[in-house]
């Protein structure tokens, strides 16, 4: 940080990013130089064949050219090691070295082409020499091809609009001009991100919903990324520092500081009942994923178990299944839930943007009509997740604000229309009129199930919802409080999704800026120590991570957007103009219902299996998930099979604890 400026434009590459690629190229070049020198010294007496003078000249010139390249790359690596992330001053000569290195590609390309041409002419010389020259030609072309690929990846489409201006503020740049420039930058950034999203989701249909989702995702990305001069390696270094800072703080806490309060007997009994309910309904949420999750959870036997049903012709009993051409989804659902085909009212695997698959089943054990909504599993679902604007819900309840995540609200409306307008719920309750309605889901499906419960509560007052690993950015404060009466959320460990919202991402960005700005170590040392710490543990980096008050105020200003356009020099600039301030269309949102948090008590290693860990369940407040935690398990704790294993362990431990005489009191004290 900041991104390098080459050829009059900014690139997504910092001057301290060349340590590792430069060292790798240096290793290859030194090996090539030693091999060429050995080849020449050992076989120079055998080059008196026809055309041998050409090959001898080729090797000598190649040795000189490689020596120059090695010296240049070595200088680049040494310069790239200097300074810190936010202090690029000691690396100011890097641009000139890069120009020299890129210029050396031209003679290298010409000489490699000549070598290939001479060898192709069929020169009758020692085969070892010819093989050696062919090898050097191949290595040269591989390095040049890798360089071209790297240039493509670090190309920033907005770089031409973001190059820094010279110091000083031109008098003619008034507030109107700077505002127009900033607006143009925002528009260009949004256009670039929309093109990127459409390219990544090229297989998604171009209907109206998809186009709206493309635009929403582009708005989100451009708003989040367009105001900071961070390159990808800066973000990786920031994650590394935050992870170690977080562990250092946790290690310094006393045990009594971690447990903030002890629940009463009534809360404990309620917790036991809700944990048991979560344990019962979790298989329904997992079953909604269909055969991919079943095969993932049973990699050796899953295909054999459902293979016969996949190849079987559909019978009349399967008419309720929609979008499952080969019956594989239905077969896996039967295996996961343990129910019979006659217990299923409707199964839909229709999957489009804002339209989620779901299943409706009769659960005779709990006397419930269960609606399970599938979580994120396709690009269409990802676009639904990324439609993160807030949207008003039209509900017949008196609340101050009824606002929810736009994409998930659209998906919940789709399922609502299918359940109500298509008569699916009416059919289910005509079969079992005394049953109650229960809605479940995992991840995106958890958010949709929670919103669906809110929409259906007026018609079904006894409705309950169990949201497994729901997204944090789902409900407004009023809806969050309203949902506590009939929705329970279950969150495992460090799971990132229940902590993920636009406001939390903005907070994460500020934290990254603070730690990398205050760290006095070069980036390559941060990344090396971070990799070692992430894999093998050890002592966290003890570098200071908090800035003094003056530097914190400086970091509240944008690092790229306005600064590059010199709006900070204009009379109309104020700190309130910063793009770091969350736009009004991304207000703070909260997770649904009451929250049960499964906390890890004894670890199983940094990447250990969940079944070897011990967890405790407790009621938690939403404020405990107001910050994104960084760690190896922030992603794995979100997986439905890991959550299910942890839930199995918690239920087994609580059951064993209750069955042991004299253990109830101690259990209640820590859970």
XYZ file of C-alpha atoms in Angstrom:
671
model
C 0.000 0.000 0.000
C -0.315 2.186 -1.942
C -0.629 0.397 -5.271
C 2.302 0.953 -7.613
C 2.056 3.499 -10.402
C 3.603 2.250 -13.644
C 3.121 3.615 -17.151
C 0.970 6.416 -15.772
C -1.608 4.214 -14.047
C -2.149 2.431 -10.738
C -1.861 -1.362 -10.526
C -3.207 -3.842 -7.960
C 0.356 -4.526 -6.883
C 2.396 -2.894 -4.132
C 6.135 -2.352 -4.193
C 6.546 -4.851 -1.325
C 4.704 -7.644 -3.169
C 7.735 -8.795 -5.149
C 9.650 -10.604 -2.411
C 8.124 -14.046 -2.931
C 7.629 -14.038 -6.747
C 11.029 -12.391 -7.154
C 12.700 -15.002 -4.939
C 11.063 -17.792 -6.932
C 12.210 -16.304 -10.234
C 15.670 -15.737 -8.771
C 15.843 -19.407 -7.818
C 14.881 -20.499 -11.344
C 17.279 -18.051 -12.984
C 20.243 -19.059 -10.830
C 19.574 -22.727 -11.579
C 19.338 -21.924 -15.292
C 22.557 -19.901 -15.199
C 24.452 -22.678 -13.388
C 23.067 -25.284 -15.808
C 24.019 -23.193 -18.866
C 27.518 -22.529 -17.511
C 28.031 -26.215 -16.747
C 26.732 -27.159 -20.179
C 29.095 -24.742 -21.895
C 32.177 -25.686 -19.862
C 31.644 -29.449 -20.176
C 30.611 -29.562 -23.839
C 32.423 -26.619 -25.419
C 34.906 -28.986 -27.097
C 31.969 -30.755 -28.774
C 30.705 -27.574 -30.439
C 33.002 -27.864 -33.444
C 30.175 -29.481 -35.400
C 28.325 -27.686 -38.252
C 26.410 -24.857 -36.639
C 28.299 -25.264 -33.395
C 29.539 -21.679 -33.503
C 25.927 -20.490 -33.417
C 25.177 -22.651 -30.387
C 28.364 -21.536 -28.638
C 27.480 -17.893 -29.275
C 23.925 -18.539 -28.074
C 25.140 -19.989 -24.750
C 27.643 -17.175 -24.113
C 25.104 -14.436 -24.787
C 22.495 -16.307 -22.743
C 24.894 -16.483 -19.783
C 25.472 -12.728 -19.958
C 21.751 -12.013 -20.322
C 20.848 -14.295 -17.419
C 23.518 -12.631 -15.254
C 21.978 -9.216 -15.917
C 18.482 -10.547 -15.184
C 19.680 -12.194 -11.954
C 21.248 -8.947 -10.763
C 18.079 -7.004 -11.584
C 15.756 -9.483 -9.878
C 18.054 -9.645 -6.842
C 17.930 -5.860 -6.569
C 14.121 -5.949 -6.842
C 13.857 -8.511 -4.044
C 16.195 -6.555 -1.779
C 14.345 -3.279 -2.370
C 10.959 -4.955 -1.906
C 12.042 -6.110 1.562
C 12.537 -2.538 2.757
C 10.108 -0.357 4.649
C 6.666 -1.296 5.895
C 3.243 -1.604 4.301
C 2.379 2.057 4.865
C 5.915 3.344 4.445
C 6.871 2.781 0.786
C 9.564 5.486 0.881
C 12.532 3.066 1.107
C 11.135 1.299 -1.986
C 10.880 4.382 -4.213
C 13.398 2.919 -6.688
C 11.178 -0.122 -7.336
C 9.419 1.462 -10.315
C 12.734 2.043 -12.122
C 13.851 -1.516 -11.423
C 10.573 -2.839 -12.805
C 11.024 -0.800 -15.976
C 14.503 -2.322 -16.380
C 13.194 -5.821 -15.691
C 10.369 -5.472 -18.196
C 12.783 -4.069 -20.778
C 14.967 -7.176 -20.396
C 12.062 -9.329 -21.571
C 12.548 -8.063 -25.122
C 16.143 -9.330 -25.669
C 15.259 -12.502 -23.746
C 12.288 -13.139 -26.014
C 14.359 -12.489 -29.136
C 17.201 -14.699 -27.967
C 14.879 -17.548 -26.928
C 13.211 -17.371 -30.357
C 16.595 -17.516 -32.103
C 17.619 -20.497 -29.958
C 14.446 -22.340 -30.854
C 14.980 -21.481 -34.553
C 18.570 -22.697 -34.607
C 17.692 -25.956 -32.872
C 14.785 -26.471 -35.259
C 17.159 -26.136 -38.246
C 18.471 -29.571 -37.363
C 22.015 -28.707 -36.343
C 24.036 -31.903 -36.044
C 25.697 -31.495 -32.650
C 25.843 -33.355 -29.374
C 22.308 -34.219 -28.200
C 23.062 -33.174 -24.644
C 23.826 -29.644 -25.820
C 20.663 -29.502 -27.896
C 18.521 -30.784 -25.015
C 20.107 -28.228 -22.682
C 19.386 -25.357 -25.073
C 15.800 -26.538 -25.574
C 15.379 -26.628 -21.794
C 16.655 -23.047 -21.404
C 14.286 -21.912 -24.147
C 11.314 -23.609 -22.428
C 12.196 -22.094 -19.026
C 12.479 -18.621 -20.567
C 9.077 -18.902 -22.227
C 7.477 -20.255 -19.042
C 8.794 -17.292 -17.030
C 7.598 -14.816 -19.663
C 4.172 -16.472 -19.851
C 3.858 -16.385 -16.049
C 4.771 -12.691 -16.119
C 2.064 -11.971 -18.695
C -0.526 -13.807 -16.597
C 0.563 -11.828 -13.524
C 0.203 -8.547 -15.435
C -3.346 -9.531 -16.393
C -4.232 -10.320 -12.777
C -2.757 -7.120 -11.297
C -4.281 -4.893 -13.960
C -6.679 -2.434 -12.349
C -9.363 -1.171 -14.770
C -9.749 1.927 -12.609
C -6.011 2.531 -12.381
C -6.006 5.222 -15.025
C -8.566 7.201 -13.014
C -6.830 6.769 -9.660
C -3.217 7.712 -10.245
C -1.964 10.104 -7.615
C -1.649 13.759 -8.500
C 1.450 15.776 -7.666
C 1.545 17.462 -4.281
C -0.253 20.729 -3.980
C -3.750 21.686 -4.907
C -4.537 23.410 -8.181
C -6.476 26.575 -7.636
C -8.961 25.816 -10.381
C -10.197 22.606 -8.710
C -13.267 23.879 -6.850
C -15.751 21.832 -4.863
C -18.098 21.370 -7.847
C -15.322 19.922 -10.019
C -14.104 17.635 -7.244
C -17.657 16.448 -6.623
C -18.069 15.678 -10.324
C -14.760 13.794 -10.340
C -15.790 11.772 -7.285
C -19.149 10.968 -8.853
C -17.379 9.872 -12.027
C -15.068 7.628 -10.011
C -18.007 6.002 -8.240
C -19.807 5.433 -11.544
C -16.707 3.950 -13.161
C -16.082 1.682 -10.167
C -19.668 0.462 -10.212
C -19.479 -0.256 -13.942
C -16.234 -2.205 -13.557
C -17.614 -4.288 -10.696
C -20.821 -5.007 -12.586
C -18.771 -6.266 -15.535
C -16.737 -8.473 -13.202
C -19.820 -9.915 -11.520
C -21.505 -10.609 -14.863
C -18.346 -12.319 -16.144
C -18.067 -14.529 -13.037
C -21.779 -15.393 -13.278
C -21.914 -15.737 -17.055
C -23.793 -19.042 -16.761
C -26.626 -17.390 -14.813
C -29.647 -16.488 -16.922
C -30.086 -12.836 -17.919
C -33.611 -12.339 -16.580
C -34.860 -9.291 -14.684
C -33.975 -10.704 -11.273
C -30.438 -11.529 -12.394
C -29.888 -8.033 -13.775
C -31.113 -6.493 -10.516
C -28.793 -8.810 -8.564
C -25.813 -7.899 -10.769
C -26.461 -4.229 -10.083
C -26.873 -4.791 -6.329
C -23.650 -6.794 -6.090
C -21.774 -4.142 -8.078
C -23.074 -1.429 -5.733
C -21.923 -3.413 -2.725
C -18.417 -4.122 -4.025
C -17.819 -0.632 -5.417
C -18.974 0.961 -2.161
C -16.721 -1.267 -0.087
C -13.539 -1.342 -2.169
C -13.359 1.951 -4.050
C -12.206 4.173 -1.177
C -9.048 2.412 0.019
C -5.672 1.945 -1.585
C -5.312 -1.663 -0.505
C -3.905 -4.417 -2.697
C -4.846 -8.086 -2.038
C -1.627 -8.827 -0.153
C -2.336 -5.908 2.208
C -5.680 -7.502 3.092
C -3.975 -10.865 3.681
C -1.433 -9.189 5.967
C -4.256 -7.404 7.788
C -6.078 -10.694 8.377
C -2.856 -12.201 9.705
C -2.274 -9.358 12.138
C -5.899 -9.311 13.296
C -5.830 -13.058 13.927
C -2.763 -12.752 16.137
C -4.064 -9.621 17.862
C -7.322 -11.413 18.618
C -5.542 -14.462 20.059
C -3.234 -12.262 22.121
C -6.216 -10.480 23.679
C -8.029 -13.775 24.386
C -4.919 -15.253 26.014
C -4.677 -12.266 28.342
C -8.268 -12.633 29.604
C -8.887 -14.286 32.921
C -11.336 -17.242 32.859
C -13.944 -15.332 34.838
C -13.867 -12.549 32.267
C -15.070 -14.882 29.532
C -18.248 -16.076 31.297
C -20.239 -12.920 31.880
C -23.333 -14.309 33.619
C -24.940 -17.504 34.815
C -28.444 -18.404 33.653
C -31.209 -19.251 36.061
C -32.974 -22.590 36.297
C -35.845 -21.502 34.025
C -33.431 -20.294 31.349
C -31.454 -23.513 31.656
C -34.553 -25.656 31.191
C -35.570 -23.565 28.202
C -32.056 -23.897 26.776
C -32.165 -27.686 27.122
C -35.489 -27.834 25.301
C -34.371 -25.549 22.470
C -31.043 -27.344 22.020
C -32.966 -30.609 21.714
C -35.304 -28.988 19.170
C -32.335 -27.708 17.174
C -30.801 -31.162 17.253
C -34.048 -32.656 15.970
C -34.653 -30.160 13.156
C -31.055 -29.774 11.947
C -31.302 -32.865 9.653
C -34.208 -31.218 7.822
C -32.113 -28.113 7.128
C -29.257 -30.337 5.936
C -31.592 -32.458 3.806
C -32.651 -29.361 1.841
C -29.173 -29.303 0.258
C -29.938 -32.581 -1.543
C -27.420 -35.104 -2.783
C -24.251 -32.901 -2.906
C -24.158 -32.492 0.876
C -25.091 -36.141 1.408
C -22.197 -37.297 -0.791
C -19.867 -34.835 0.977
C -20.841 -36.204 4.377
C -20.604 -39.840 3.189
C -17.778 -39.768 0.623
C -17.215 -43.531 0.531
C -20.718 -44.930 0.876
C -23.047 -42.089 -0.130
C -23.058 -42.755 -3.860
C -23.734 -46.439 -3.350
C -26.611 -45.735 -0.950
C -28.512 -43.409 -3.269
C -27.240 -44.691 -6.608
C -30.072 -47.181 -7.043
C -32.759 -44.567 -6.421
C -31.049 -42.125 -8.808
C -31.370 -44.563 -11.698
C -34.898 -45.686 -10.865
C -37.800 -44.449 -12.961
C -40.052 -41.937 -11.231
C -43.254 -43.378 -9.846
C -46.531 -41.665 -9.089
C -45.524 -41.166 -5.444
C -42.759 -38.827 -6.618
C -45.054 -36.344 -8.329
C -44.529 -33.828 -5.523
C -40.831 -33.556 -6.410
C -39.978 -30.549 -8.588
C -36.656 -30.008 -10.356
C -35.132 -33.403 -9.508
C -34.893 -35.151 -12.851
C -32.926 -38.171 -11.603
C -34.478 -38.585 -8.124
C -31.019 -38.193 -6.545
C -32.113 -35.281 -4.355
C -35.169 -37.137 -3.089
C -33.135 -40.271 -2.384
C -30.625 -38.305 -0.301
C -33.439 -36.501 1.571
C -35.010 -39.840 2.512
C -31.658 -41.090 3.816
C -30.914 -37.871 5.753
C -34.298 -37.511 7.473
C -35.134 -41.198 7.869
C -38.729 -40.524 6.805
C -40.898 -42.265 4.219
C -41.884 -40.837 0.847
C -45.506 -40.480 1.985
C -44.391 -37.972 4.666
C -43.312 -35.447 2.020
C -45.830 -32.897 0.805
C -43.662 -30.993 -1.665
C -40.009 -30.895 -2.706
C -38.742 -28.108 -4.962
C -35.222 -27.852 -6.343
C -36.119 -25.010 -8.684
C -33.144 -22.640 -8.347
C -32.939 -19.088 -9.716
C -31.903 -15.689 -8.418
C -34.223 -14.805 -5.493
C -35.896 -18.241 -5.821
C -34.651 -20.884 -3.393
C -35.294 -24.642 -3.268
C -37.343 -25.887 -0.304
C -39.020 -29.000 1.054
C -42.294 -29.459 2.979
C -42.604 -32.565 5.132
C -44.768 -33.985 7.911
C -42.758 -34.632 11.065
C -44.852 -37.040 13.109
C -42.411 -37.207 16.014
C -42.748 -33.488 16.766
C -46.231 -33.227 15.230
C -45.117 -30.451 12.912
C -45.363 -29.401 9.297
C -41.701 -28.625 8.574
C -40.637 -26.252 5.792
C -36.873 -26.418 5.171
C -35.252 -23.811 2.890
C -31.932 -24.568 1.218
C -28.857 -22.447 1.875
C -26.251 -21.101 -0.541
C -25.182 -23.703 -3.068
C -25.146 -22.037 -6.505
C -24.130 -18.805 -8.207
C -27.779 -17.774 -8.170
C -27.764 -18.121 -4.382
C -24.550 -16.087 -4.134
C -26.206 -13.259 -6.075
C -29.140 -13.446 -3.672
C -26.696 -13.117 -0.765
C -24.958 -10.133 -2.373
C -28.171 -8.148 -2.837
C -27.457 -6.559 0.524
C -29.526 -3.372 0.306
C -32.293 -2.914 2.844
C -35.903 -3.344 1.803
C -39.146 -2.504 3.591
C -41.405 -5.447 4.395
C -45.163 -5.004 4.131
C -46.342 -6.668 7.331
C -49.550 -6.318 9.298
C -47.716 -5.568 12.524
C -47.119 -2.278 14.300
C -43.365 -1.780 14.447
C -41.159 1.265 14.114
C -39.334 -0.108 11.097
C -39.829 -3.327 9.142
C -36.601 -3.507 7.147
C -34.706 -6.598 5.992
C -31.961 -7.791 3.635
C -33.308 -7.271 0.116
C -32.123 -10.490 -1.527
C -33.235 -12.740 1.333
C -36.550 -10.903 1.603
C -37.179 -11.507 -2.109
C -36.362 -15.198 -1.659
C -38.701 -15.453 1.354
C -41.502 -13.841 -0.667
C -41.009 -16.422 -3.417
C -41.303 -19.329 -0.957
C -44.281 -17.589 0.678
C -46.094 -17.365 -2.668
C -45.406 -21.018 -3.386
C -46.591 -22.172 0.044
C -49.718 -20.042 0.214
C -50.808 -19.326 -3.359
C -50.061 -22.827 -4.636
C -51.892 -24.383 -1.686
C -48.915 -26.391 -0.406
C -49.491 -25.489 3.247
C -53.237 -26.007 2.879
C -52.573 -29.495 1.567
C -50.244 -30.262 4.475
C -52.667 -29.072 7.160
C -55.567 -30.837 5.509
C -53.674 -34.060 6.195
C -52.539 -33.085 9.711
C -54.712 -30.185 10.936
C -53.530 -30.494 14.556
C -49.844 -30.066 13.652
C -47.952 -26.790 14.103
C -45.783 -25.032 11.504
C -41.981 -25.114 11.879
C -39.589 -23.366 9.500
C -35.895 -24.301 9.344
C -32.885 -23.507 7.212
C -29.121 -23.146 7.211
C -27.135 -20.039 6.175
C -29.077 -18.258 3.417
C -31.910 -20.710 4.037
C -31.891 -19.735 7.723
C -32.405 -16.093 6.827
C -35.206 -16.938 4.408
C -36.869 -19.250 6.951
C -36.758 -16.524 9.625
C -38.343 -13.936 7.315
C -40.883 -16.505 6.172
C -41.856 -17.140 9.802
C -42.427 -13.410 10.288
C -44.591 -13.283 7.147
C -46.662 -16.335 8.168
C -47.079 -15.597 11.860
C -50.368 -13.748 11.433
C -51.941 -16.754 9.689
C -50.145 -19.331 11.879
C -49.708 -17.840 15.386
C -47.978 -20.990 16.682
C -45.257 -20.877 14.031
C -41.673 -21.562 15.132
C -38.434 -21.090 13.227
C -34.966 -22.547 13.802
C -32.250 -20.644 11.951
C -28.930 -22.486 11.766
C -25.929 -20.186 11.144
C -28.072 -17.291 9.869
C -26.497 -14.155 8.349
C -26.194 -11.240 10.744
C -27.305 -8.562 8.292
C -30.936 -9.698 8.115
C -33.422 -7.731 10.254
C -33.883 -4.199 11.529
C -33.714 -3.669 15.293
C -37.507 -3.693 15.682
C -37.928 -6.921 13.722
C -35.065 -8.493 15.645
C -36.812 -7.791 18.954
C -40.152 -8.945 17.521
C -38.669 -12.240 16.301
C -37.393 -13.299 19.738
C -40.792 -14.763 20.650
C -40.799 -17.446 17.962
C -37.360 -17.738 16.315
C -34.221 -19.424 17.673
C -30.843 -19.061 15.961
C -28.001 -21.538 16.476
C -24.415 -20.369 15.918
C -21.241 -22.434 16.176
C -17.937 -21.067 17.422
C -16.232 -18.502 15.187
C -18.639 -18.904 12.248
C -18.194 -15.808 10.062
C -21.669 -15.720 8.465
C -23.616 -14.852 11.664
C -21.123 -11.996 12.062
C -21.286 -10.893 8.435
C -23.053 -7.660 7.555
C -22.127 -4.529 5.639
C -21.568 -2.573 8.858
C -19.357 -5.343 10.266
C -17.401 -5.435 7.010
C -16.844 -1.681 7.294
C -15.617 -2.229 10.838
C -13.307 -4.996 9.608
C -11.890 -2.664 6.967
C -11.112 -0.010 9.571
C -9.464 -2.621 11.803
C -7.318 -3.828 8.916
C -6.257 -0.261 8.140
C -5.318 0.322 11.770
C -3.211 -2.791 12.263
C -1.281 -2.526 9.005
C -0.701 1.199 9.476
C 0.693 0.650 12.954
C 2.768 -2.461 12.236
C 6.492 -1.753 11.974
C 7.408 -4.973 10.165
C 7.727 -5.516 6.399
C 4.911 -7.371 4.703
C 6.886 -10.498 3.831
C 7.745 -11.063 7.508
C 4.105 -10.567 8.489
C 2.935 -13.133 5.930
C 5.653 -15.681 6.766
C 4.991 -15.475 10.491
C 1.240 -15.543 9.852
C 1.460 -18.729 7.776
C 3.554 -20.428 10.444
C 1.237 -19.254 13.216
C -1.888 -20.338 11.328
C -0.516 -23.808 10.633
C 1.474 -24.626 13.747
C 0.497 -22.054 16.359
C 3.073 -20.530 18.647
C 3.262 -17.039 20.085
C 1.226 -14.274 18.457
C 3.123 -11.349 17.005
C 3.623 -8.834 19.810
C 3.771 -5.821 17.486
C 1.642 -2.861 18.649
C -1.734 -2.812 16.922
C -3.445 0.316 18.243
C -2.787 3.813 16.913
C -2.672 7.003 18.872
C -5.640 9.340 18.613
C -4.126 11.555 15.925
C -3.347 8.678 13.582
C -6.803 7.181 14.118
C -8.363 10.440 12.951
C -6.142 10.351 9.873
C -7.317 6.847 9.062
C -10.934 7.983 9.100
C -10.220 9.718 5.807
C -10.331 7.802 2.517
C -6.982 6.437 1.382
C -7.580 6.513 -2.328
C -10.907 7.792 -3.625
C -11.073 11.442 -2.635
C -7.375 11.817 -1.979
C -6.430 10.882 -5.526
C -8.912 13.430 -6.837
C -7.602 16.112 -4.465
C -11.047 16.758 -3.001
C -9.395 17.029 0.395
C -7.738 20.169 -0.939
C -10.999 21.675 -2.112
C -12.928 24.122 0.053
C -16.002 21.887 0.066
C -14.283 18.842 1.509
C -15.134 17.621 4.973
C -14.586 14.384 6.823
C -18.280 13.582 6.468
C -17.727 13.155 2.735
C -15.648 10.061 3.294
C -16.700 6.972 1.467
C -15.863 5.025 4.599
C -19.160 6.203 6.072
C -21.811 3.538 5.488
C -24.413 4.657 2.953
C -28.007 4.947 4.098
C -29.074 1.961 1.999
C -26.894 -0.256 4.230
C -28.232 0.464 7.761
C -27.266 -1.797 10.673
C -29.095 -5.135 10.540
C -29.302 -7.916 13.099
C -29.657 -11.728 13.257
C -33.080 -13.273 13.906
C -34.550 -14.348 17.230
C -32.893 -15.579 20.394
C -29.381 -16.904 19.870
C -27.861 -20.151 21.137
C -24.091 -20.086 20.845
C -22.095 -23.323 20.814
C -18.703 -22.366 22.251
C -15.660 -24.585 22.041
C -14.318 -25.557 25.440
C -11.371 -27.786 24.542
C -9.712 -27.455 21.179
C -8.879 -30.233 18.763
C -5.969 -28.457 17.116
C -6.058 -25.555 14.724
C -7.627 -27.613 11.954
C -8.840 -30.534 14.007
C -12.004 -32.530 13.528
C -15.060 -31.169 15.282
C -15.877 -34.565 16.795
C -12.730 -34.315 18.946
C -13.724 -30.940 20.396
C -16.031 -30.234 23.309
C -18.679 -27.521 23.160
C -21.073 -25.885 25.584
C -24.378 -24.264 24.679
C -25.494 -20.954 26.154
C -27.852 -18.102 25.387
C -26.027 -15.195 23.762
C -26.827 -11.589 22.911
C -26.580 -10.309 19.349
C -23.917 -7.769 20.422
C -21.489 -10.668 20.908
C -21.562 -11.135 17.128
C -20.959 -7.479 16.312
C -17.377 -8.094 15.172
C -15.932 -10.493 12.599
C -13.457 -12.909 14.182
C -10.414 -14.080 12.244
C -9.206 -17.646 12.610
C -8.818 -21.033 10.895
C -12.333 -22.094 11.929
C -14.201 -18.975 10.813
C -15.231 -20.808 7.620
C -15.313 -24.455 8.734
C -17.623 -23.654 11.662
C -20.241 -22.631 9.102
C -20.377 -25.998 7.336
C -23.631 -27.843 8.089
C -21.923 -31.156 8.794
C -19.520 -29.536 11.285
C -22.454 -27.793 12.974
C -24.359 -31.069 13.122
C -21.387 -32.884 14.688
C -21.014 -30.163 17.319
C -24.726 -30.310 18.064
C -24.549 -34.097 18.438
C -21.701 -33.711 20.924
C -23.493 -31.005 22.940
C -26.712 -33.043 23.185
C -24.792 -36.178 24.144
C -22.826 -34.323 26.840
C -25.919 -32.638 28.264
C -27.819 -35.922 28.307
C -24.932 -37.673 30.058
C -24.608 -34.816 32.520
C -28.308 -34.895 33.410
C -28.267 -38.682 33.832
C -25.325 -38.535 36.263
C -26.393 -38.107 39.931
C -25.300 -34.832 41.462
C -24.153 -33.283 38.182
C -27.163 -31.149 37.342
C -26.143 -28.193 39.463
C -22.610 -27.906 38.144
C -23.837 -28.275 34.607
C -26.286 -25.442 35.017
C -23.553 -23.217 36.359
C -21.407 -23.302 33.253
C -23.865 -23.745 30.392
